[in-house]
Short mmCIF file of C-alpha atoms and ligand atoms in Angstrom, two decimals:
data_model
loop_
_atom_site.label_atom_id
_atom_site.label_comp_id
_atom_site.label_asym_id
_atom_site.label_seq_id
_atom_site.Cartn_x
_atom_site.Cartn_y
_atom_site.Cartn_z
CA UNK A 1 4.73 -14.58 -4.97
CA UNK A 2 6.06 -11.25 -6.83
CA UNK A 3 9.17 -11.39 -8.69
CA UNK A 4 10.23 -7.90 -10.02
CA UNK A 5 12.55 -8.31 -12.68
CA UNK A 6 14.66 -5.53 -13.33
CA UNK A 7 12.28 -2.75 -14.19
CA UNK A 8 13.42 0.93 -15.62
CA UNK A 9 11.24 4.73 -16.34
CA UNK A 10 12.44 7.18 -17.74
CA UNK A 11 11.18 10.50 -18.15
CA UNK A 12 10.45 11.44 -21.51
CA UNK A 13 13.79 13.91 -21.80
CA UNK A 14 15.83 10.85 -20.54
CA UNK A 15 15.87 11.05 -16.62
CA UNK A 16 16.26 7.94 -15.03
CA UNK A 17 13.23 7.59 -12.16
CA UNK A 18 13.73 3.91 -11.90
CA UNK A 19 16.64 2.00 -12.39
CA UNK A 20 16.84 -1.90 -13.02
CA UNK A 21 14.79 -2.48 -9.66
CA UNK A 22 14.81 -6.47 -9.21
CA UNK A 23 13.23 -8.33 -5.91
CA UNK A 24 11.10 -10.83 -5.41
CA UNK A 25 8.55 -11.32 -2.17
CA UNK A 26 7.20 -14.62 -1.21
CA UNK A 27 4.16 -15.50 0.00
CA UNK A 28 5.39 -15.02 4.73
CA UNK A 29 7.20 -12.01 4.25
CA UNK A 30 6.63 -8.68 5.34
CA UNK A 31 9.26 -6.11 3.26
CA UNK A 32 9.47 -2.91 4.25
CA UNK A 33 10.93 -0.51 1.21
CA UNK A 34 12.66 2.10 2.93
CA UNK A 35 14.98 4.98 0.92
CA UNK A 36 14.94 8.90 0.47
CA UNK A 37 12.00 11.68 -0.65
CA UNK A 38 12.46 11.02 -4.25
CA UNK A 39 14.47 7.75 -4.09
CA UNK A 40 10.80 6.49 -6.45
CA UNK A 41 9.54 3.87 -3.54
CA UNK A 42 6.55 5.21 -4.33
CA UNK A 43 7.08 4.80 -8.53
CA UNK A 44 7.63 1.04 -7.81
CA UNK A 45 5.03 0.49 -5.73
CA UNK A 46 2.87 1.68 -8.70
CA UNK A 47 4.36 -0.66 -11.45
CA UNK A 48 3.71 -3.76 -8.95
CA UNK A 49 0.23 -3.26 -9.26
CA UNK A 50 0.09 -1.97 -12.77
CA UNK A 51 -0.74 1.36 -12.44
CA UNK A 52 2.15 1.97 -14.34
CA UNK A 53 4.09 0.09 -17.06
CA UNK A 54 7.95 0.21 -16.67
CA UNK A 55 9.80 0.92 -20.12
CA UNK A 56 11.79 -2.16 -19.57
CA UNK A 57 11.63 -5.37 -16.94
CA UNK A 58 8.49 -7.34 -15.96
CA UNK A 59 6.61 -7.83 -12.92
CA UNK A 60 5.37 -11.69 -12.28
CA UNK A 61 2.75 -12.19 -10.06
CA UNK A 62 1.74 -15.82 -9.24
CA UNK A 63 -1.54 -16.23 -7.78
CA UNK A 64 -3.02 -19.16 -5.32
CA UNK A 65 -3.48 -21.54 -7.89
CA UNK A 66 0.46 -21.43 -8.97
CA UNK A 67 -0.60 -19.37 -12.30
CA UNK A 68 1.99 -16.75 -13.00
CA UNK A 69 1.48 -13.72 -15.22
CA UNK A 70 3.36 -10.45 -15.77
CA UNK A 71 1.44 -7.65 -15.29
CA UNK A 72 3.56 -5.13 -17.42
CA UNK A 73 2.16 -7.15 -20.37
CA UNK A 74 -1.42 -7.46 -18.87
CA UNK A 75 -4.21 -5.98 -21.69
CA UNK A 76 -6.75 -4.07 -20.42
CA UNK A 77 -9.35 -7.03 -19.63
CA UNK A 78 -6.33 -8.85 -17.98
CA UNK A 79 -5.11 -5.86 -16.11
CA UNK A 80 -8.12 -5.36 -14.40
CA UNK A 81 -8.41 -8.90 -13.48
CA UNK A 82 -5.06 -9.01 -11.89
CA UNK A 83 -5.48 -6.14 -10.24
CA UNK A 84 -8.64 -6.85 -8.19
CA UNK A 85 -6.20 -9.58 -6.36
CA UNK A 86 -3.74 -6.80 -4.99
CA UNK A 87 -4.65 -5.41 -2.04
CA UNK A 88 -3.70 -1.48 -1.86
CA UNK A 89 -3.40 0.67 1.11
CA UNK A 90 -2.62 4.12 -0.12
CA UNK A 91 -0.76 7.43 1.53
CA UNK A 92 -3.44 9.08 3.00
CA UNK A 93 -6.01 6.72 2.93
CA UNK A 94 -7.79 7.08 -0.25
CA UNK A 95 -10.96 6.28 1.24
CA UNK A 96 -14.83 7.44 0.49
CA UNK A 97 -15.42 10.02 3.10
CA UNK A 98 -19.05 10.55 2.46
CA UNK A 99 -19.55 7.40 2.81
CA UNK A 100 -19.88 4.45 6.09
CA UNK A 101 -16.47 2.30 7.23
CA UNK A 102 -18.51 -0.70 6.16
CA UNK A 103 -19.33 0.65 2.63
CA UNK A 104 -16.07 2.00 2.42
CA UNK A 105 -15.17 -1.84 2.94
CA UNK A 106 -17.82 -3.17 0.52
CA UNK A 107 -16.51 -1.33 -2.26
CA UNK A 108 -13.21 -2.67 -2.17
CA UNK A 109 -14.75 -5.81 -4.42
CA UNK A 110 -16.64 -3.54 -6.86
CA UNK A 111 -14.29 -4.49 -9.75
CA UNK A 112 -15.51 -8.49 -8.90
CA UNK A 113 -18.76 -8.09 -8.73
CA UNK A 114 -21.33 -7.00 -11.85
CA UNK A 115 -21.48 -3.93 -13.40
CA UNK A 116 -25.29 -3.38 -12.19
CA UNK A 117 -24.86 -4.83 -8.75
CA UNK A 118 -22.11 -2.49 -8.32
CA UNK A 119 -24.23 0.40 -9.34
CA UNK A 120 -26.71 0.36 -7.09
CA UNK A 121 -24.58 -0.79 -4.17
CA UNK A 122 -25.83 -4.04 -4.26
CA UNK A 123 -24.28 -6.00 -2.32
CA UNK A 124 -25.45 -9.58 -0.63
CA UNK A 125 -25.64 -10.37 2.85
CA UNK A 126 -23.10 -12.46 3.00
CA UNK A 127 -20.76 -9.82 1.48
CA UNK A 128 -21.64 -7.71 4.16
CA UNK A 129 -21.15 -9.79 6.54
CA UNK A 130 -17.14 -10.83 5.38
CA UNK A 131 -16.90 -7.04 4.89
CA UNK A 132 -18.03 -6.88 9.34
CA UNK A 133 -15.65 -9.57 9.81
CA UNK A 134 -13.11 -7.57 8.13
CA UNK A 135 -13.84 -4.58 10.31
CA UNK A 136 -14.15 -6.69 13.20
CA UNK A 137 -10.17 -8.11 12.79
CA UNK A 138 -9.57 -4.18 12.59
CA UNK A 139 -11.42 -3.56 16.17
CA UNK A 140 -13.97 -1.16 14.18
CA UNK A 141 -17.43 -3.21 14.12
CA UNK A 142 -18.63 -0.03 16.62
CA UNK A 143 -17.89 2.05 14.02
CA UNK A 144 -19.29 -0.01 10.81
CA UNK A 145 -22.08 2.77 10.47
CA UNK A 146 -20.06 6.16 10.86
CA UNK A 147 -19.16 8.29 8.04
CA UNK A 148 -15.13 7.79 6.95
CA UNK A 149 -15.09 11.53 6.82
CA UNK A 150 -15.68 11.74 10.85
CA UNK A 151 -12.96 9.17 11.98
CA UNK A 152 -9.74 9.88 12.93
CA UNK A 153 -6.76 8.91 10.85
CA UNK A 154 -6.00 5.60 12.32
CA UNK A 155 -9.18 4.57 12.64
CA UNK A 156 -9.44 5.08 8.57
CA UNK A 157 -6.52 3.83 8.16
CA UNK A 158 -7.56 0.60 10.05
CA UNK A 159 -10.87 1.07 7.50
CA UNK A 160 -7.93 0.85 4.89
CA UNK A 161 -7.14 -2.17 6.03
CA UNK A 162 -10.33 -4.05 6.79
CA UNK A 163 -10.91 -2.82 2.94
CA UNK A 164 -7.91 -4.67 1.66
CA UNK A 165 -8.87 -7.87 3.62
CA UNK A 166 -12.22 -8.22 2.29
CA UNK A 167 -10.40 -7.72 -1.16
CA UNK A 168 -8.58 -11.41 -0.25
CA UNK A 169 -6.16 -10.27 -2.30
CA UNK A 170 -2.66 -12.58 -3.57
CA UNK A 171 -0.10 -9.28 -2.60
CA UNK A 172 -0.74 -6.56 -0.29
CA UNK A 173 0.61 -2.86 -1.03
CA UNK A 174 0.71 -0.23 1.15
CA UNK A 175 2.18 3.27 0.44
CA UNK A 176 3.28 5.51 4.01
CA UNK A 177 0.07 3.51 5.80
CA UNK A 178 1.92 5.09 9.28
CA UNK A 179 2.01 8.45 7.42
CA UNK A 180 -0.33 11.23 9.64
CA UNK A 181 -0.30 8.64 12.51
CA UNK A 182 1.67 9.20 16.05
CA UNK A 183 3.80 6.34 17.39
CA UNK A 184 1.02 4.30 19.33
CA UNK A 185 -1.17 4.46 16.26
CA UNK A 186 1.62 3.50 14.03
CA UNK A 187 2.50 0.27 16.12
CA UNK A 188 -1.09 -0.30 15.98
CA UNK A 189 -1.28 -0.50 12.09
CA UNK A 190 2.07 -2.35 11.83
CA UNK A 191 0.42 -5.23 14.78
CA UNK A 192 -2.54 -5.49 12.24
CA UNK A 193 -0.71 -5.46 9.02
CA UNK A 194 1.46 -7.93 10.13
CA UNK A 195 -0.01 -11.24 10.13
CA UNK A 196 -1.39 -10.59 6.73
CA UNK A 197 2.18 -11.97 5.52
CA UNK A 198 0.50 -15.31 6.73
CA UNK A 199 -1.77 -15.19 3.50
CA UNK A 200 -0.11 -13.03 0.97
CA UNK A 201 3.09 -11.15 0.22
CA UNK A 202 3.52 -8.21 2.32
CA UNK A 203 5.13 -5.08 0.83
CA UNK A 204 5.62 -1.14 2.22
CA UNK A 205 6.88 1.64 2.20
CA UNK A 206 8.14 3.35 5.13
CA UNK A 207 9.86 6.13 6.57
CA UNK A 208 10.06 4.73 10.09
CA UNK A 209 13.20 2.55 10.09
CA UNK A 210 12.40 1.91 14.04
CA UNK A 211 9.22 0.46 12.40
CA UNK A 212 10.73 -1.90 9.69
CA UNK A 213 13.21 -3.03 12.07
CA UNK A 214 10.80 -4.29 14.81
CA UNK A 215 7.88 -5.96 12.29
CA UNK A 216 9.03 -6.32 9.23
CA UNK A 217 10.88 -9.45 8.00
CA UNK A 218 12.95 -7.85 5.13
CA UNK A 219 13.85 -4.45 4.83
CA UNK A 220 14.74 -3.40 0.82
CA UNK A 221 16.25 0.24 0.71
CA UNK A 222 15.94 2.17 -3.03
CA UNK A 223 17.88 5.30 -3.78
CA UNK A 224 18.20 6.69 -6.99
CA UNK A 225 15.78 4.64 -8.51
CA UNK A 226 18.09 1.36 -7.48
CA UNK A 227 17.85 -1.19 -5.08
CA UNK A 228 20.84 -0.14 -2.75
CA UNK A 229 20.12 -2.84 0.19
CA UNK A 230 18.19 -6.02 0.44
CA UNK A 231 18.65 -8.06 3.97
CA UNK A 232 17.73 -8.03 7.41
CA UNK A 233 15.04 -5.69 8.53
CA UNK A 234 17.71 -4.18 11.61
CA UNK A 235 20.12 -1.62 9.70
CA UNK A 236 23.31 -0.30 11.56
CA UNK A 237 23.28 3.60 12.04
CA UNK A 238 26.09 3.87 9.21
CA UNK A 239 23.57 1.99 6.78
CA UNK A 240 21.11 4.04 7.28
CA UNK A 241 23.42 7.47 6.84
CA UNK A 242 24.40 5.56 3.43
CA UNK A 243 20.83 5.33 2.82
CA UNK A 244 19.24 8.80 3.80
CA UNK A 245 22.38 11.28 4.05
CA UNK A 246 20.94 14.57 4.86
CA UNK A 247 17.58 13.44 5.29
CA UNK A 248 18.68 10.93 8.53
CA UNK A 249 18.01 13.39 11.05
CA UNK A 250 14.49 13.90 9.75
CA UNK A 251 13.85 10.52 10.26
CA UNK A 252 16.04 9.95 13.65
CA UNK A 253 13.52 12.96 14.72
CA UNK A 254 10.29 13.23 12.99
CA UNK A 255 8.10 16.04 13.42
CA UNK A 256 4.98 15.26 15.66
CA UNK A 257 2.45 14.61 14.01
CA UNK A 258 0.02 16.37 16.18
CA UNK A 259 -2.31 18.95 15.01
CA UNK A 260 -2.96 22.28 16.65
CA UNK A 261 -6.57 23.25 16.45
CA UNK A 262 -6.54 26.31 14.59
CA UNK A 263 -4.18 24.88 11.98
CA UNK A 264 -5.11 24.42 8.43
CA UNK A 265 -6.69 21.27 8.05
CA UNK A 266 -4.26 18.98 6.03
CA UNK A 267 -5.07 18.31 1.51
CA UNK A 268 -7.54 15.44 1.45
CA UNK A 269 -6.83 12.79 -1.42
CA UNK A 270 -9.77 13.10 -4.18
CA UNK A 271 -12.13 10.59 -4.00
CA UNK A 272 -10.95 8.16 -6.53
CA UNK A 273 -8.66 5.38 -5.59
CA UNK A 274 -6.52 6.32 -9.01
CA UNK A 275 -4.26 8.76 -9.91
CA UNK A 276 -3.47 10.16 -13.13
CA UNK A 277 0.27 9.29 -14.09
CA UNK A 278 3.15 10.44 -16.29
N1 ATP B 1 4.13 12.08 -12.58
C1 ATP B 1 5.44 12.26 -12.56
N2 ATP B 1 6.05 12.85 -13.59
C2 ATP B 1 7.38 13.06 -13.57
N3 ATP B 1 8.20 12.72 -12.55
C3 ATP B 1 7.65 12.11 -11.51
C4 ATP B 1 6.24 11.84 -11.45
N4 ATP B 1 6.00 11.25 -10.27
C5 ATP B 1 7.17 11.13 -9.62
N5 ATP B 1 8.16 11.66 -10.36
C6 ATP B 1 9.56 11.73 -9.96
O1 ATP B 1 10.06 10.42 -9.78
C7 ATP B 1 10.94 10.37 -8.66
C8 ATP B 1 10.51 9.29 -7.70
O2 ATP B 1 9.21 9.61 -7.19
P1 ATP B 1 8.48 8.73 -6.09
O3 ATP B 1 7.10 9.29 -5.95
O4 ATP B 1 8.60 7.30 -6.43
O5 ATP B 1 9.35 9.06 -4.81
P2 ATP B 1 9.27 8.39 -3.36
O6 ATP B 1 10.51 7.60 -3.17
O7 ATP B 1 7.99 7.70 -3.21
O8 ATP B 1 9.38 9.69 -2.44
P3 ATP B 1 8.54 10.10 -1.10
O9 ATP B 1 9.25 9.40 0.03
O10 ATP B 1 8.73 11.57 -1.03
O11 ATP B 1 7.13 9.70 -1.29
C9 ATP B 1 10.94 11.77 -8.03
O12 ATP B 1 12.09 12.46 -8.45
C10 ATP B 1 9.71 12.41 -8.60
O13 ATP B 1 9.87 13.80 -8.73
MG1 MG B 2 6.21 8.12 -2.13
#
């Protein structure tokens, strides 16, 4: 379970990013976060797994043993521990393109295994072979050996995925996981993201309401850095002008996501799975 108790940031000349955000997501359910460009989905997502510490308001995470602990007051050693049991599934994919789908898999346990293991890749058999089951719920054993860099963008981000499995992680993240994909792609990722719910909270962010609606048990909507709605994943057209305004007919109408060849090839993440922050 995650309880998020009403968490604030401010930027240092005062501006409000996030605003007394409260929730919490039990251990079955699949919330989708949905709000506007800038609403800071993205800036919550990032204090829930302690990436960054809110100026005020805690985040409790209980684990499968029943221990809870907020991470906003984690230390370093503690930090690290508690984040090696949340399961992240970035924008873009954050993934190791020089390297294989079932490295990219492996390495999601680095922080849990030794320091020298982990340097040399070192990884047992039996890791590997959790890390081909974890491909193999993903439909990508046939691909375990090509290089992330070659695959298309569902197929990494069903790499993504497989990654965060092998993690067996207590809460699953996932930041615009349909983002670069077209519809039957999308419904593919939601269909395999899904049942995770079974094991762990279940929390994204989306920009597909259509999406939310259909697999997702809770929709929460954030504007301004608030929580503006928290119910039932299927929102009324009105609800969702209250919660996108202008931006509504982006979303009623997204722009396909096919590209021409010839096109500039769209910014690759680095290869790090961090980001430096505020
Ligand atoms: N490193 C930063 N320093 C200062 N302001 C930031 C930083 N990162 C984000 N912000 C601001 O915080 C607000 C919320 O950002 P956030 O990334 O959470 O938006 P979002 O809801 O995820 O939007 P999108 O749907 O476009 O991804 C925005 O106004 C953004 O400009
Ligand atoms: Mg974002």
């Amino acid at each position: 379970m995650i309880e998020v108790r009403n968490i604030s940031k401010s930027l240092p000349g005062g501006r409000k990013l996030l605003d007394g955000i409260s929730f919490t997501v039990r251990k079955g359910e699949f919330v989708g976060i949905l709000g506007p460009s800038g609403a800071g989905k993205t800036l919550t997502l990032r204090c829930l797994n302690g990436l960054m510490k809110p100026d005020e308001g805690s985040v409790l995470l209980t684990d499968a043993e029943g221990k809870t602990q907020d991470i906003c007051r984690a230390g370093k050693t503690k930090l690290r521990m508690m984040r090696q049991k949340i399961g992240v599934i970035f924008q873009g994919y954050h993934l190791i393109r020089r390297l294989t789908a079932l490295d990219n898999v492996l390495v999601g346990r680095l922080g849990q295994i030794s320091t020298i293991r982990s340097l040399f890749y070192g990884f047992t058999e039996k890791e590997a072979e959790i890390a081909m089951q974890a491909l193999e719920k993903v439909k990508m054993t046939h691909l375990s050996t090509a290089q992330v860099g070659r695959l298309s963008g569902g197929e990494m981000q069903r790499v993504a995925i497989a990654r965060a499995i092998f993690q067996a992680p207590d809460l699953l993240l996932a930041d615009e996981p349909l983002s670069n994909l077209d519809p039957s792609n999308a419904k593919v990722i939601m269909k395999l993201i899904q049942p995770l719910a079974q094991q762990m909270p279940v929390i994204g962010v989306f920009h597909q309401p259509d999406m939310t609606a259909r697999y997702c048990t809770r929709v929460i909507a954030i504007k301004d850095g608030r929580v503006m709605y928290d119910g039932d994943p299927v929102l009324s057209h009105g609800q969702l002008a209250d919660i996108y305004g202008e931006e509504l007919r982006q979303i009623e109408q997204p722009a396909p996501s096919i590209i021409l060849s010839g096109a500039p090839a769209a910014p690759q993440p680095p290869e790090s799975y961090e980001r430096n922050f505020i």
